[in-house]
Coordinates of N, CA and C in Angstrom, one line a residue:
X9 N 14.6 5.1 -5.9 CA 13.4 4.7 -6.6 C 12.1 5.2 -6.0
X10 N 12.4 6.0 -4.5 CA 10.9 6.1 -4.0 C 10.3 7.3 -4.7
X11 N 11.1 8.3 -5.8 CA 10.5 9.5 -6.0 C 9.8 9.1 -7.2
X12 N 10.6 8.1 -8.3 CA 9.8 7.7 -9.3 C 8.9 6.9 -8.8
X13 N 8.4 6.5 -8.3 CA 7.5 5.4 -7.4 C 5.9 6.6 -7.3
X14 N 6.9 7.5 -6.2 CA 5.5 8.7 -6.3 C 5.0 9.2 -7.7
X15 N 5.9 9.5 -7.9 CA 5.4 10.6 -9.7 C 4.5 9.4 -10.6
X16 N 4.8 8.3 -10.5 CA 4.6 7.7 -11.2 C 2.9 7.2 -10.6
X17 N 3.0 6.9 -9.2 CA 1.8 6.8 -9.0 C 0.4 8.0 -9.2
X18 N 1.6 9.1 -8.6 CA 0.6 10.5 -9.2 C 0.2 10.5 -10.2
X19 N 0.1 10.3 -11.0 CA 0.0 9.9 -12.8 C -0.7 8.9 -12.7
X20 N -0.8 8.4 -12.8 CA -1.9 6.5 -13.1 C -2.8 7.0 -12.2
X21 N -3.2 8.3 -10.3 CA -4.3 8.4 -10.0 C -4.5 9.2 -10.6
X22 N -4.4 10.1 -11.2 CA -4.4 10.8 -12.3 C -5.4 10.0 -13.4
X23 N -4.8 9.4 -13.8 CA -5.4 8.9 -15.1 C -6.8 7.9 -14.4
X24 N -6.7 7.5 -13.4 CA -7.9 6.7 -12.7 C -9.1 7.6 -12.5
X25 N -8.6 8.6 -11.7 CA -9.3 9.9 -11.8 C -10.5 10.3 -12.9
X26 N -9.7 10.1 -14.2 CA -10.6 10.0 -15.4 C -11.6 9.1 -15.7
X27 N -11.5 8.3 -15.3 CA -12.6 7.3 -15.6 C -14.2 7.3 -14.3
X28 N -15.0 7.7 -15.1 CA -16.1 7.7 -14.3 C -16.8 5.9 -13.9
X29 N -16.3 5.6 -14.4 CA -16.4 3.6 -13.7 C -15.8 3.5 -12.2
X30 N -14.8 3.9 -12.5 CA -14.2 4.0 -11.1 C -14.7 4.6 -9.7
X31 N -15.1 4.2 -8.5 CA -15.5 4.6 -7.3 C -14.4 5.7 -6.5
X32 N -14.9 6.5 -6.8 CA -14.0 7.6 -5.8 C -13.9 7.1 -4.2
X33 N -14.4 6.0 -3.5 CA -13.9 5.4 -2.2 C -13.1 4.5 -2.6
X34 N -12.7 3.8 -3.4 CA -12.3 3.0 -4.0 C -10.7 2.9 -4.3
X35 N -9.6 2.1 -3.4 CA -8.3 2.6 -3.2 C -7.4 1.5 -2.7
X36 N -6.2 0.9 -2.7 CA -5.6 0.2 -2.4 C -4.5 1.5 -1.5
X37 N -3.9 1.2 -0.3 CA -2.9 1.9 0.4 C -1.5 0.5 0.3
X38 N -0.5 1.1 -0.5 CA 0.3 0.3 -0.6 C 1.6 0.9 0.3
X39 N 2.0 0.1 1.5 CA 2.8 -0.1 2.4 C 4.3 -0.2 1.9
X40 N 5.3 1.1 1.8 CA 6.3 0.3 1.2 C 7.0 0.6 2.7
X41 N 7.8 -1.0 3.0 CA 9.0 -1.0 4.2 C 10.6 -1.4 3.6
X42 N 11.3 -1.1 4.8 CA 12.6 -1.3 4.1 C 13.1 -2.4 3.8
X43 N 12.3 -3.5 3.6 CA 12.6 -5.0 3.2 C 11.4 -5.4 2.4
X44 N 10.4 -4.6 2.1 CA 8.7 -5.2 1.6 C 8.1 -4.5 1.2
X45 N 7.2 -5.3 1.1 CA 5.7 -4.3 0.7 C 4.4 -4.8 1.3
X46 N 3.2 -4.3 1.7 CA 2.4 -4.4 1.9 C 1.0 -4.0 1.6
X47 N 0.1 -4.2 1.1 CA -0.8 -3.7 -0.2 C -2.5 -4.0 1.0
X48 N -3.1 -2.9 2.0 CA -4.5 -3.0 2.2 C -4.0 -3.9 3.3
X49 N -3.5 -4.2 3.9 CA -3.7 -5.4 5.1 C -3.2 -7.1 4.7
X50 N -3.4 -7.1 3.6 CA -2.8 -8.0 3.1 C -1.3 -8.6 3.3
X51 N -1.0 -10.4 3.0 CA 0.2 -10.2 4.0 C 1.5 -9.6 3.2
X52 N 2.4 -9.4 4.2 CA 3.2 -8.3 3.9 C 4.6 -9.6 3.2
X53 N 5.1 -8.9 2.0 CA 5.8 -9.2 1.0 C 7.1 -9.1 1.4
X54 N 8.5 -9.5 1.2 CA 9.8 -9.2 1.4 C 10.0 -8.7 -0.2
X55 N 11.3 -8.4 -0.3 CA 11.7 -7.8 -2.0 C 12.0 -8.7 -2.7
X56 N 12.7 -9.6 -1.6 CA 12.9 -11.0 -2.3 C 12.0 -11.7 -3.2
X57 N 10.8 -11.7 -2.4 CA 9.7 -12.7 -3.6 C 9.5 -11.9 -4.7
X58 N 9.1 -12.6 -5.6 CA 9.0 -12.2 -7.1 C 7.9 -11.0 -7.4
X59 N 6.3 -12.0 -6.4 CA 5.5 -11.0 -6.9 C 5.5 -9.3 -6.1
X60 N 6.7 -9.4 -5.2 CA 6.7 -7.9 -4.6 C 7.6 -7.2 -6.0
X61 N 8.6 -7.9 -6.1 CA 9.5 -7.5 -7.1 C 8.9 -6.7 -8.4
X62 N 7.5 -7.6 -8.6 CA 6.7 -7.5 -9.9 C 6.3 -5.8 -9.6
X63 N 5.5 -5.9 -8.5 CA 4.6 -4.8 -7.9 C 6.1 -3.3 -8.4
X64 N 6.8 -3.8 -7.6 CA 8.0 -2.2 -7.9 C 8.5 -2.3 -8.7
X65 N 8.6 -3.0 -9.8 CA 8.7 -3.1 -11.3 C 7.9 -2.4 -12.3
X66 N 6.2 -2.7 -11.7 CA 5.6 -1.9 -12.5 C 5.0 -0.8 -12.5
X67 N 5.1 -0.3 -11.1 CA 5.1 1.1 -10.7 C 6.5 2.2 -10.8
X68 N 7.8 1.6 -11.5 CA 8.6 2.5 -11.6 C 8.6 2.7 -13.2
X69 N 8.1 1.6 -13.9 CA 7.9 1.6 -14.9 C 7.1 2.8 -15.7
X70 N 6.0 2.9 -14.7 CA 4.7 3.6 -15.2 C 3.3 3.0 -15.5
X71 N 3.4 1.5 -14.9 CA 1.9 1.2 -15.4 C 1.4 0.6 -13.8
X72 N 0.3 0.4 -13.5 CA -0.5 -0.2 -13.1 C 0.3 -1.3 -12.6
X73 N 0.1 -2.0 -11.1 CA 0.4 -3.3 -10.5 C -0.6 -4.3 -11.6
X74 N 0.0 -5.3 -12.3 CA -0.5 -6.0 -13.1 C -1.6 -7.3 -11.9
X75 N -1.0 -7.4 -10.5 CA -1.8 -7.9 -9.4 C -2.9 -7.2 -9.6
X76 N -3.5 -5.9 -9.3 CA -4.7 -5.3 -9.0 C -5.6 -5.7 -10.4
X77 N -5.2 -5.8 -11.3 CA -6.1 -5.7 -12.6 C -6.8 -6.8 -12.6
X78 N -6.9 -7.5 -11.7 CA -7.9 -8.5 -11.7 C -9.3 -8.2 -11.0
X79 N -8.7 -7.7 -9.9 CA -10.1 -6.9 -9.0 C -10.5 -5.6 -9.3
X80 N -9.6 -4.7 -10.4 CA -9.9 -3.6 -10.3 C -9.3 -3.8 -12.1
X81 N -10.2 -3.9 -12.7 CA -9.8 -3.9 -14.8 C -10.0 -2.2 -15.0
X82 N -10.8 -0.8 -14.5 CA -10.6 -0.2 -14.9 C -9.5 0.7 -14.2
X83 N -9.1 0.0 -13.2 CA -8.4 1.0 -12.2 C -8.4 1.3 -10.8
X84 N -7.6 1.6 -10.2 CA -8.1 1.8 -8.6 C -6.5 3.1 -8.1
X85 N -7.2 3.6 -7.1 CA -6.7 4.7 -7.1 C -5.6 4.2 -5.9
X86 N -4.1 4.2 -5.8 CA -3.1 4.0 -4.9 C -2.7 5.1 -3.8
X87 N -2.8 4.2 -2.8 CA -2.3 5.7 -1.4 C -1.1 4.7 -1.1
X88 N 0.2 5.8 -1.4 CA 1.6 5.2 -0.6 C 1.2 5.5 0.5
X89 N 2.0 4.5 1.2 CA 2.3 4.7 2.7 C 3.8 4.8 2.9
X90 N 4.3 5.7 3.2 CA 5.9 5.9 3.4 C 6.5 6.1 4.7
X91 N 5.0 6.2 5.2 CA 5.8 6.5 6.9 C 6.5 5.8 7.7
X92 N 6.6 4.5 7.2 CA 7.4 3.0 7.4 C 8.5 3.1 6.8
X93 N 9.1 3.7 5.7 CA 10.1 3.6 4.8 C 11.4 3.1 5.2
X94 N 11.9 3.9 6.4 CA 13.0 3.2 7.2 C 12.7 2.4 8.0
X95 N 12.0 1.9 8.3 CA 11.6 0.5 8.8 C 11.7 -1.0 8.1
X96 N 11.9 -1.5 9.5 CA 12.1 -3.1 8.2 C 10.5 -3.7 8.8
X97 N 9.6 -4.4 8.0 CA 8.4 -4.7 8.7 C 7.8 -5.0 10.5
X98 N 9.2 -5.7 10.1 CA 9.3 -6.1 11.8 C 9.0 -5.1 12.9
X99 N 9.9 -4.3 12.6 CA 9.8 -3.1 13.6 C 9.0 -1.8 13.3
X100 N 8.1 -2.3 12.0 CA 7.3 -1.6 12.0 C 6.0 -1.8 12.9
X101 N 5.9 -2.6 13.0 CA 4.6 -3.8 13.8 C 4.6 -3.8 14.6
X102 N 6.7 -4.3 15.4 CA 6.9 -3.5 16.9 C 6.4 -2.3 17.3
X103 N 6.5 -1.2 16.7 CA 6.2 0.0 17.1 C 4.5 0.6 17.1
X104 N 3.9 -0.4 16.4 CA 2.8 0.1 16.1 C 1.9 -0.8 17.8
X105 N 2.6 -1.5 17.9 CA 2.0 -2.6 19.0 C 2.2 -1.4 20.3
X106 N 3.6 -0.8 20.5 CA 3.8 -0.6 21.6 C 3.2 0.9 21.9
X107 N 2.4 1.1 20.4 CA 1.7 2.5 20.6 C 0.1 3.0 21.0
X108 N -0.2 1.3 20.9 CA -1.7 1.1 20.9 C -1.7 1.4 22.7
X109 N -2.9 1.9 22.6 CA -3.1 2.6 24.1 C -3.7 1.1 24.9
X110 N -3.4 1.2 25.5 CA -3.6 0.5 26.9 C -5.0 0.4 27.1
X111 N -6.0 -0.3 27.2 CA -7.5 -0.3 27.7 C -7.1 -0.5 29.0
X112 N -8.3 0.4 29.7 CA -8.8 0.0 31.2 C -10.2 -0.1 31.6
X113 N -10.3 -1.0 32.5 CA -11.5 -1.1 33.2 C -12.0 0.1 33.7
X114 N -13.3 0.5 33.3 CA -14.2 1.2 34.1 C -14.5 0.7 35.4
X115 N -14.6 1.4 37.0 CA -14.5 0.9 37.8 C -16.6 0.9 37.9
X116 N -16.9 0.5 39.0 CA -18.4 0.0 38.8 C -19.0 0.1 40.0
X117 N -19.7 1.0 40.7 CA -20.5 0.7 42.0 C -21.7 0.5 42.1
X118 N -22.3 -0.6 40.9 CA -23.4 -1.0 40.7 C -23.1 -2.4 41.6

């Protein structure tokens, strides 16, 4: 499903594209992992719940997440994120934690 997922998104920014209402910074990045979804930071969905179900329903379909149309009526432009794909959230999070660099103190001879 993840190829029609793409094509399908390519097409709807496509068509968002068209509309001069729409803000060219203006974008949701939708997170697909191998148990979920996750949409901008927002919290992250299993497949189980309905409304993730909804979301990959209506992107294989061909239309617009029927969720976004509230905050975005003429459209908003979608960035997959796939780089998680074989990931299950969990270890997506692990990995992202154990990559964040380390801070250190500046030393100080004031």
């Amino acid at each position: 499903h993840i190829r029609v997922i793409e094509k399908n998104v390519k097409e709807l920014n496509t068509m968002v594209g068209e509309e001069s209402t729409v803000s060219q910074r203006e974008r949701e990045v939708l997170a697909l992992y191998k148990d979920g979804i996750s949409f901008n930071k927002r919290p992250f969905r299993p497949y189980s719940e309905k409304s993730a179900q909804l979301v990959i329903r209506d992107l294989i379909d061909g239309y617009f997440p029927q969720e976004l149309k509230k905050q975005y009526p003429e459209g908003v432009k979608i960035v997959l994120d796939l780089a998680k794909v074989d990931l299950s959230y969990g270890e997506a999070a692990s990995a992202a934690k154990a990559a964040k660099p380390k801070g250190q103190r500046l030393q100080s001879n004031i």
